[in-house]
Amino acid sequence: MKNNFAITKIILCVLCLFTFFVIMGCSDNPMGTETVQTPTTTDLNATPGLKVYGSITFSNNSSENCAIILTKKGADESPKTVNETTGFSFNGLSEGYYSLEIPQTANYYSTVHHFYLTENKELTIRRVAKNGSAISFVNLYGKVLDATTNLSVPYTSVTAVNETTNQTTEGITIVDGSFYFLGLASGTYQVTFKNGAFNALTKSLSILDNKITFEGIPDINVSSPTAFNDVSNNALSGYNLGNILIAPKVTLTGSLVGKLTDINGAPIATTAQLALLYDNDVNDELRPTVISYFSLTNPNGYFLAKNLPAGYYAIVYKTHILTTTVDSAGDIKGYVITAGGIMNTFLEVIPGQVTNLPTVE
């Protein structure tokens, strides 16, 4: 009896120990394994936000350490400065209008880039050596306007590329369409104006010791600078390049789209011979012109015609007859579509728009 009781206790102890190890260590147990959470360490070098970075080149194949100053315009923020020789990077920036400047030194002239930052931006900055040449530096300003309305066009990029050194200076128009370049070295440039809703425009610019020539305006005498304010309302002096007119991207054609049916509402068969008619003015004596003969390819009657010049259009059977309308003197004053066809009227196609085809009831 005692032996049986001892054996029973041993079995119970073994079962308890087994159950304990299953609970604590078996990955198939609903409680799972014990996991020790390791505290994460904040990356002190992480820099959320936007970035401006790039490289520095030198016109005389030499180099020197230089101060690179990044300033956010119109904001109560202190300029950021790094000292580098071949490359630079500014991190953790917010969206906005910036200028990046390298001040002049004993050996090199200053350079300035202006840009509106919405995504990470890479710049290549070319430093021009003084090397004894008589290089002039000037401030230039102007305004970009819509050629059709004379309204200002803000957020237009303005880029000046020196044809000799390939140095690029960037600017952007502000709300009133104004832009400016500070400390632009003498030389010949190609200045390009770009805005997504407008056609790009490029003009030639020449900065000489005694005059400035900008395509489309009279020569500017450099002895007579005028006053202007930058985006931070600082009073400056420079030379006015005038109003630059850029043309909006205009769509010159439109489209016809819809379903072609007969007078019973059934889709026009793909075997039917059709004609697309065009009329510049439905109220004159000129007979509408056949643009093309065609047959539908869609058995359900769907039709699409793109890139149609502005005017009035109709789709009829190839053998359909137009009826003339006359005035009180008996002179033809237009044409109408005889009843019983596919369409009973001409539809106007407007550039940049899609005209839907009605069906004959």
Short mmCIF file of C-alpha atoms in Angstrom, two decimals:
data_model
loop_
_atom_site.label_atom_id
_atom_site.label_comp_id
_atom_site.label_asym_id
_atom_site.label_seq_id
_atom_site.Cartn_x
_atom_site.Cartn_y
_atom_site.Cartn_z
CA MET A 1 0.00 0.00 0.00
CA LYS A 2 2.80 2.39 0.91
CA ASN A 3 4.64 1.46 -2.26
CA ASN A 4 1.55 2.22 -4.37
CA PHE A 5 1.15 5.62 -2.66
CA ALA A 6 4.83 6.48 -3.27
CA ILE A 7 4.55 5.54 -6.91
CA THR A 8 1.44 7.69 -7.25
CA LYS A 9 3.26 10.73 -5.76
CA ILE A 10 6.19 10.24 -8.11
CA ILE A 11 3.84 10.11 -11.13
CA LEU A 12 2.03 13.28 -9.97
CA CYS A 13 5.36 15.12 -9.54
CA VAL A 14 6.50 14.11 -12.99
CA LEU A 15 3.18 15.27 -14.51
CA CYS A 16 3.44 18.61 -12.73
CA LEU A 17 6.99 19.19 -13.90
CA PHE A 18 6.03 18.17 -17.46
CA THR A 19 3.07 20.54 -17.46
CA PHE A 20 5.27 23.38 -16.15
CA PHE A 21 7.85 22.94 -18.92
CA VAL A 22 5.13 22.69 -21.57
CA ILE A 23 3.56 25.97 -20.42
CA MET A 24 6.86 27.81 -20.12
CA GLY A 25 8.70 26.47 -23.10
CA CYS A 26 6.46 24.93 -25.75
CA SER A 27 5.85 27.19 -28.70
CA ASP A 28 2.65 25.34 -29.53
CA ASN A 29 1.10 26.29 -26.21
CA PRO A 30 -1.56 29.09 -26.45
CA MET A 31 0.48 31.18 -24.04
CA GLY A 32 3.49 31.04 -26.36
CA THR A 33 7.08 31.49 -25.41
CA GLU A 34 8.25 34.20 -23.11
CA THR A 35 9.73 37.10 -25.13
CA VAL A 36 12.02 39.68 -23.65
CA GLN A 37 11.45 43.10 -25.26
CA THR A 38 14.68 45.01 -25.90
CA PRO A 39 14.15 48.78 -25.65
CA THR A 40 14.82 50.53 -28.98
CA THR A 41 17.40 53.27 -29.11
CA THR A 42 16.51 56.50 -30.93
CA ASP A 43 18.79 57.20 -33.88
CA LEU A 44 20.18 60.59 -32.95
CA ASN A 45 21.51 60.99 -36.50
CA ALA A 46 18.10 60.57 -38.13
CA THR A 47 17.02 63.73 -39.95
CA PRO A 48 13.40 63.67 -41.08
CA GLY A 49 12.32 66.21 -43.66
CA LEU A 50 13.67 67.36 -47.01
CA LYS A 51 17.27 67.60 -48.09
CA VAL A 52 19.39 69.90 -50.27
CA TYR A 53 22.74 68.44 -51.24
CA GLY A 54 25.28 68.56 -54.02
CA SER A 55 28.83 69.14 -55.17
CA ILE A 56 31.15 72.10 -55.74
CA THR A 57 33.34 72.58 -58.82
CA PHE A 58 35.94 75.25 -59.53
CA SER A 59 36.58 77.05 -62.82
CA ASN A 60 40.40 76.90 -62.45
CA ASN A 61 40.66 73.22 -61.46
CA SER A 62 41.72 74.26 -57.97
CA SER A 63 39.71 74.31 -54.75
CA GLU A 64 39.28 76.02 -51.41
CA ASN A 65 37.17 75.54 -48.34
CA CYS A 66 34.10 77.78 -48.48
CA ALA A 67 31.11 78.76 -46.36
CA ILE A 68 27.79 77.57 -47.83
CA ILE A 69 24.82 79.47 -46.42
CA LEU A 70 21.23 78.22 -46.77
CA THR A 71 18.47 80.72 -45.93
CA LYS A 72 14.73 80.08 -45.89
CA LYS A 73 13.05 83.21 -47.22
CA GLY A 74 10.11 84.78 -45.46
CA ALA A 75 10.62 82.65 -42.35
CA ASP A 76 11.89 83.53 -38.90
CA GLU A 77 14.71 80.99 -39.06
CA SER A 78 18.43 81.48 -38.71
CA PRO A 79 20.50 80.67 -41.82
CA LYS A 80 22.23 77.28 -41.84
CA THR A 81 25.93 77.27 -42.64
CA VAL A 82 28.40 74.50 -43.47
CA ASN A 83 32.05 74.77 -44.51
CA GLU A 84 32.99 72.38 -47.27
CA THR A 85 35.32 72.02 -50.23
CA THR A 86 33.83 69.45 -52.61
CA GLY A 87 30.34 68.58 -51.37
CA PHE A 88 27.60 69.68 -48.98
CA SER A 89 24.29 68.56 -47.48
CA PHE A 90 21.49 70.29 -45.54
CA ASN A 91 18.98 67.91 -43.94
CA GLY A 92 15.71 68.16 -42.05
CA LEU A 93 14.30 71.00 -44.16
CA SER A 94 10.66 71.96 -44.61
CA GLU A 95 8.94 72.99 -47.84
CA GLY A 96 9.53 76.60 -48.79
CA TYR A 97 11.51 79.20 -50.73
CA TYR A 98 15.27 79.10 -50.15
CA SER A 99 18.47 80.75 -51.26
CA LEU A 100 21.82 78.99 -51.16
CA GLU A 101 24.81 81.30 -51.26
CA ILE A 102 28.58 81.00 -51.24
CA PRO A 103 30.02 84.46 -50.44
CA GLN A 104 32.92 85.76 -52.47
CA THR A 105 36.45 85.25 -51.19
CA ALA A 106 39.81 86.63 -52.16
CA ASN A 107 40.07 84.03 -54.92
CA TYR A 108 36.49 83.37 -56.06
CA TYR A 109 33.35 85.30 -56.82
CA SER A 110 30.11 84.69 -54.95
CA THR A 111 27.34 82.45 -56.30
CA VAL A 112 23.66 82.28 -55.37
CA HIS A 113 20.90 79.76 -56.12
CA HIS A 114 17.21 80.43 -55.47
CA PHE A 115 14.66 77.61 -55.48
CA TYR A 116 11.34 76.43 -54.05
CA LEU A 117 11.83 73.16 -52.17
CA THR A 118 9.11 70.50 -52.38
CA GLU A 119 11.32 67.41 -52.61
CA ASN A 120 14.97 66.51 -52.11
CA LYS A 121 17.09 68.68 -54.40
CA GLU A 122 20.59 68.16 -55.80
CA LEU A 123 22.69 71.14 -56.91
CA THR A 124 26.02 71.46 -58.67
CA ILE A 125 27.67 74.75 -57.73
CA ARG A 126 30.44 76.11 -59.92
CA ARG A 127 32.79 78.66 -58.38
CA VAL A 128 34.34 81.20 -60.75
CA ALA A 129 37.94 82.22 -60.01
CA LYS A 130 38.80 85.93 -60.00
CA ASN A 131 42.23 85.35 -61.67
CA GLY A 132 42.58 89.01 -62.62
CA SER A 133 39.79 89.15 -65.24
CA ALA A 134 37.46 92.15 -65.26
CA ILE A 135 34.26 90.26 -64.42
CA SER A 136 31.21 92.30 -63.46
CA PHE A 137 28.54 91.07 -61.09
CA VAL A 138 24.99 92.39 -61.33
CA ASN A 139 21.57 91.94 -59.75
CA LEU A 140 18.74 91.30 -62.21
CA TYR A 141 15.01 91.18 -61.67
CA GLY A 142 11.82 90.89 -63.71
CA LYS A 143 8.28 89.58 -63.76
CA VAL A 144 6.64 86.61 -65.51
CA LEU A 145 3.13 87.16 -66.92
CA ASP A 146 0.52 85.10 -68.76
CA ALA A 147 0.75 86.18 -72.41
CA THR A 148 -3.03 85.91 -72.86
CA THR A 149 -4.24 87.64 -69.69
CA ASN A 150 -1.23 89.66 -68.45
CA LEU A 151 -1.78 88.11 -65.01
CA SER A 152 1.22 87.10 -62.91
CA VAL A 153 2.43 83.49 -63.06
CA PRO A 154 3.82 82.45 -59.65
CA TYR A 155 6.03 79.42 -59.01
CA THR A 156 7.65 79.56 -62.44
CA SER A 157 11.22 78.26 -62.40
CA VAL A 158 13.79 80.64 -63.89
CA THR A 159 17.18 79.12 -64.76
CA ALA A 160 20.21 80.97 -66.15
CA VAL A 161 22.96 78.79 -67.65
CA ASN A 162 26.32 80.39 -68.46
CA GLU A 163 27.28 79.30 -71.98
CA THR A 164 31.02 79.33 -71.17
CA THR A 165 31.25 77.86 -67.68
CA ASN A 166 27.94 75.97 -67.69
CA GLN A 167 27.30 77.42 -64.23
CA THR A 168 23.60 77.31 -63.42
CA THR A 169 21.79 79.90 -61.33
CA GLU A 170 18.22 79.14 -60.34
CA GLY A 171 15.31 81.31 -59.31
CA ILE A 172 11.55 81.04 -58.95
CA THR A 173 8.75 83.57 -59.28
CA ILE A 174 6.81 84.56 -56.18
CA VAL A 175 3.09 85.32 -55.89
CA ASP A 176 3.20 88.51 -57.98
CA GLY A 177 5.29 86.81 -60.70
CA SER A 178 8.55 88.52 -59.69
CA PHE A 179 11.95 86.85 -59.80
CA TYR A 180 15.53 88.00 -59.34
CA PHE A 181 19.15 86.87 -59.69
CA LEU A 182 21.75 88.22 -57.28
CA GLY A 183 25.42 88.56 -58.18
CA LEU A 184 25.21 87.13 -61.69
CA ALA A 185 28.66 87.20 -63.32
CA SER A 186 29.25 88.82 -66.69
CA GLY A 187 28.97 86.50 -69.65
CA THR A 188 26.41 85.02 -72.03
CA TYR A 189 23.48 83.03 -70.66
CA GLN A 190 20.48 81.05 -71.76
CA VAL A 191 17.60 81.92 -69.44
CA THR A 192 14.71 79.43 -69.38
CA PHE A 193 11.25 79.99 -67.86
CA LYS A 194 9.25 76.84 -67.04
CA ASN A 195 5.81 76.29 -65.56
CA GLY A 196 3.76 73.11 -65.98
CA ALA A 197 0.71 74.92 -67.38
CA PHE A 198 2.72 77.00 -69.87
CA ASN A 199 5.03 76.45 -72.80
CA ALA A 200 8.70 76.74 -71.80
CA LEU A 201 10.44 79.90 -72.98
CA THR A 202 14.20 80.45 -73.42
CA LYS A 203 15.81 83.86 -73.95
CA SER A 204 19.45 84.88 -74.43
CA LEU A 205 21.10 87.19 -71.90
CA SER A 206 24.43 88.98 -72.26
CA ILE A 207 26.10 90.82 -69.37
CA LEU A 208 28.95 93.08 -70.46
CA ASP A 209 30.97 95.73 -68.61
CA ASN A 210 28.93 98.57 -70.11
CA LYS A 211 25.55 97.09 -71.01
CA ILE A 212 23.11 94.23 -70.51
CA THR A 213 21.34 92.73 -73.50
CA PHE A 214 18.23 90.62 -72.92
CA GLU A 215 16.31 89.21 -75.85
CA GLY A 216 13.17 91.19 -76.53
CA ILE A 217 14.00 94.46 -74.73
CA PRO A 218 16.33 97.40 -75.49
CA ASP A 219 19.90 97.27 -74.20
CA ILE A 220 20.27 98.28 -70.54
CA ASN A 221 22.97 100.79 -69.57
CA VAL A 222 24.77 99.40 -66.50
CA SER A 223 25.43 102.91 -65.20
CA SER A 224 21.76 103.29 -64.24
CA PRO A 225 20.65 100.55 -61.80
CA THR A 226 17.17 100.79 -60.30
CA ALA A 227 15.78 99.87 -56.88
CA PHE A 228 13.81 96.67 -56.13
CA ASN A 229 13.01 94.49 -53.12
CA ASP A 230 13.73 90.79 -52.71
CA VAL A 231 11.28 88.26 -51.27
CA SER A 232 12.28 89.27 -47.74
CA ASN A 233 11.58 92.91 -48.64
CA ASN A 234 15.26 93.87 -48.51
CA ALA A 235 16.02 96.98 -50.56
CA LEU A 236 18.42 96.17 -53.41
CA SER A 237 19.55 97.76 -56.66
CA GLY A 238 19.84 96.07 -60.03
CA TYR A 239 18.56 95.96 -63.59
CA ASN A 240 15.01 95.32 -64.72
CA LEU A 241 14.57 92.65 -67.41
CA GLY A 242 10.94 93.72 -67.80
CA ASN A 243 7.85 91.58 -68.17
CA ILE A 244 8.42 88.12 -69.63
CA LEU A 245 5.30 86.77 -71.34
CA ILE A 246 4.82 83.00 -71.43
CA ALA A 247 2.04 81.33 -73.38
CA PRO A 248 -0.32 78.83 -71.73
CA LYS A 249 -0.52 75.34 -73.15
CA VAL A 250 -3.68 75.50 -75.27
CA THR A 251 -5.49 72.45 -76.59
CA LEU A 252 -6.51 73.24 -80.16
CA THR A 253 -8.68 70.18 -80.72
CA GLY A 254 -11.61 68.39 -79.15
CA SER A 255 -13.31 64.99 -79.31
CA LEU A 256 -16.61 63.34 -80.15
CA VAL A 257 -17.60 60.27 -78.19
CA GLY A 258 -20.74 58.25 -77.64
CA LYS A 259 -23.00 55.50 -78.96
CA LEU A 260 -24.47 55.61 -82.45
CA THR A 261 -27.97 54.14 -82.82
CA ASP A 262 -30.70 54.15 -85.43
CA ILE A 263 -34.16 55.68 -85.01
CA ASN A 264 -35.25 52.55 -83.10
CA GLY A 265 -32.38 52.78 -80.62
CA ALA A 266 -30.50 49.79 -82.04
CA PRO A 267 -26.70 50.07 -82.44
CA ILE A 268 -25.52 50.98 -85.93
CA ALA A 269 -24.22 47.84 -87.60
CA THR A 270 -20.52 47.50 -88.34
CA THR A 271 -21.44 46.92 -92.00
CA ALA A 272 -23.06 50.36 -92.37
CA GLN A 273 -21.20 52.94 -94.48
CA LEU A 274 -20.99 56.21 -92.53
CA ALA A 275 -19.69 59.73 -93.10
CA LEU A 276 -18.28 62.28 -90.66
CA LEU A 277 -19.33 65.79 -91.69
CA TYR A 278 -17.66 69.06 -90.71
CA ASP A 279 -19.10 72.56 -90.91
CA ASN A 280 -17.18 75.61 -89.76
CA ASP A 281 -20.40 77.65 -89.53
CA VAL A 282 -23.84 76.06 -89.65
CA ASN A 283 -25.42 79.39 -90.63
CA ASP A 284 -23.63 80.08 -93.90
CA GLU A 285 -24.09 78.99 -97.49
CA LEU A 286 -21.05 76.70 -97.58
CA ARG A 287 -21.94 73.03 -97.72
CA PRO A 288 -20.56 70.87 -94.89
CA THR A 289 -17.41 68.93 -95.77
CA VAL A 290 -17.01 65.16 -95.53
CA ILE A 291 -14.04 64.57 -93.23
CA SER A 292 -14.01 60.82 -93.75
CA TYR A 293 -16.03 57.77 -94.70
CA PHE A 294 -15.87 54.92 -92.23
CA SER A 295 -17.58 51.96 -90.59
CA LEU A 296 -17.85 51.23 -86.90
CA THR A 297 -15.61 48.56 -85.45
CA ASN A 298 -17.57 48.20 -82.21
CA PRO A 299 -20.69 45.99 -82.53
CA ASN A 300 -22.41 47.93 -79.75
CA GLY A 301 -22.23 51.19 -81.70
CA TYR A 302 -19.58 52.98 -79.66
CA PHE A 303 -17.63 55.69 -81.47
CA LEU A 304 -14.69 57.96 -80.66
CA ALA A 305 -13.10 60.67 -82.81
CA LYS A 306 -10.15 62.60 -81.33
CA ASN A 307 -8.08 65.60 -82.40
CA LEU A 308 -10.95 67.32 -84.20
CA PRO A 309 -10.53 71.05 -85.00
CA ALA A 310 -13.09 73.42 -83.51
CA GLY A 311 -16.34 73.46 -85.46
CA TYR A 312 -19.60 71.57 -85.96
CA TYR A 313 -19.82 67.85 -86.70
CA ALA A 314 -22.43 65.26 -87.61
CA ILE A 315 -22.36 61.55 -88.38
CA VAL A 316 -24.71 60.38 -91.12
CA TYR A 317 -25.14 57.46 -93.47
CA LYS A 318 -22.89 57.76 -96.51
CA THR A 319 -25.93 58.15 -98.77
CA HIS A 320 -27.82 60.47 -96.46
CA ILE A 321 -29.11 63.75 -97.89
CA LEU A 322 -28.75 67.21 -96.35
CA THR A 323 -31.50 69.73 -96.77
CA THR A 324 -30.75 73.39 -97.47
CA THR A 325 -32.38 76.22 -95.59
CA VAL A 326 -32.99 79.55 -97.33
CA ASP A 327 -33.75 83.09 -96.26
CA SER A 328 -36.58 85.33 -97.47
CA ALA A 329 -34.61 86.20 -100.59
CA GLY A 330 -34.19 82.53 -101.48
CA ASP A 331 -30.48 82.46 -100.65
CA ILE A 332 -28.99 79.46 -98.89
CA LYS A 333 -28.27 80.20 -95.25
CA GLY A 334 -27.36 76.74 -94.01
CA TYR A 335 -27.93 73.00 -94.09
CA VAL A 336 -29.89 70.66 -91.88
CA ILE A 337 -29.83 66.90 -91.55
CA THR A 338 -32.87 65.26 -93.12
CA ALA A 339 -34.95 63.28 -90.61
CA GLY A 340 -34.45 59.54 -90.44
CA GLY A 341 -30.68 59.52 -90.10
CA ILE A 342 -28.34 58.74 -87.24
CA MET A 343 -27.98 62.30 -85.91
CA ASN A 344 -30.53 65.03 -86.38
CA THR A 345 -28.29 68.01 -85.70
CA PHE A 346 -24.71 69.22 -85.91
CA LEU A 347 -22.78 69.16 -82.62
CA GLU A 348 -20.18 71.75 -81.67
CA VAL A 349 -16.68 70.52 -80.82
CA ILE A 350 -14.81 72.89 -78.50
CA PRO A 351 -11.02 72.71 -78.08
CA GLY A 352 -9.99 70.89 -74.93
CA GLN A 353 -13.46 69.40 -74.39
CA VAL A 354 -15.24 66.14 -75.13
CA THR A 355 -18.63 66.38 -76.88
CA ASN A 356 -21.03 63.52 -76.16
CA LEU A 357 -23.09 62.10 -79.00
CA PRO A 358 -26.86 62.06 -78.47
CA THR A 359 -28.95 59.32 -80.01
CA VAL A 360 -31.99 59.88 -82.19
CA GLU A 361 -35.15 59.18 -80.21
#
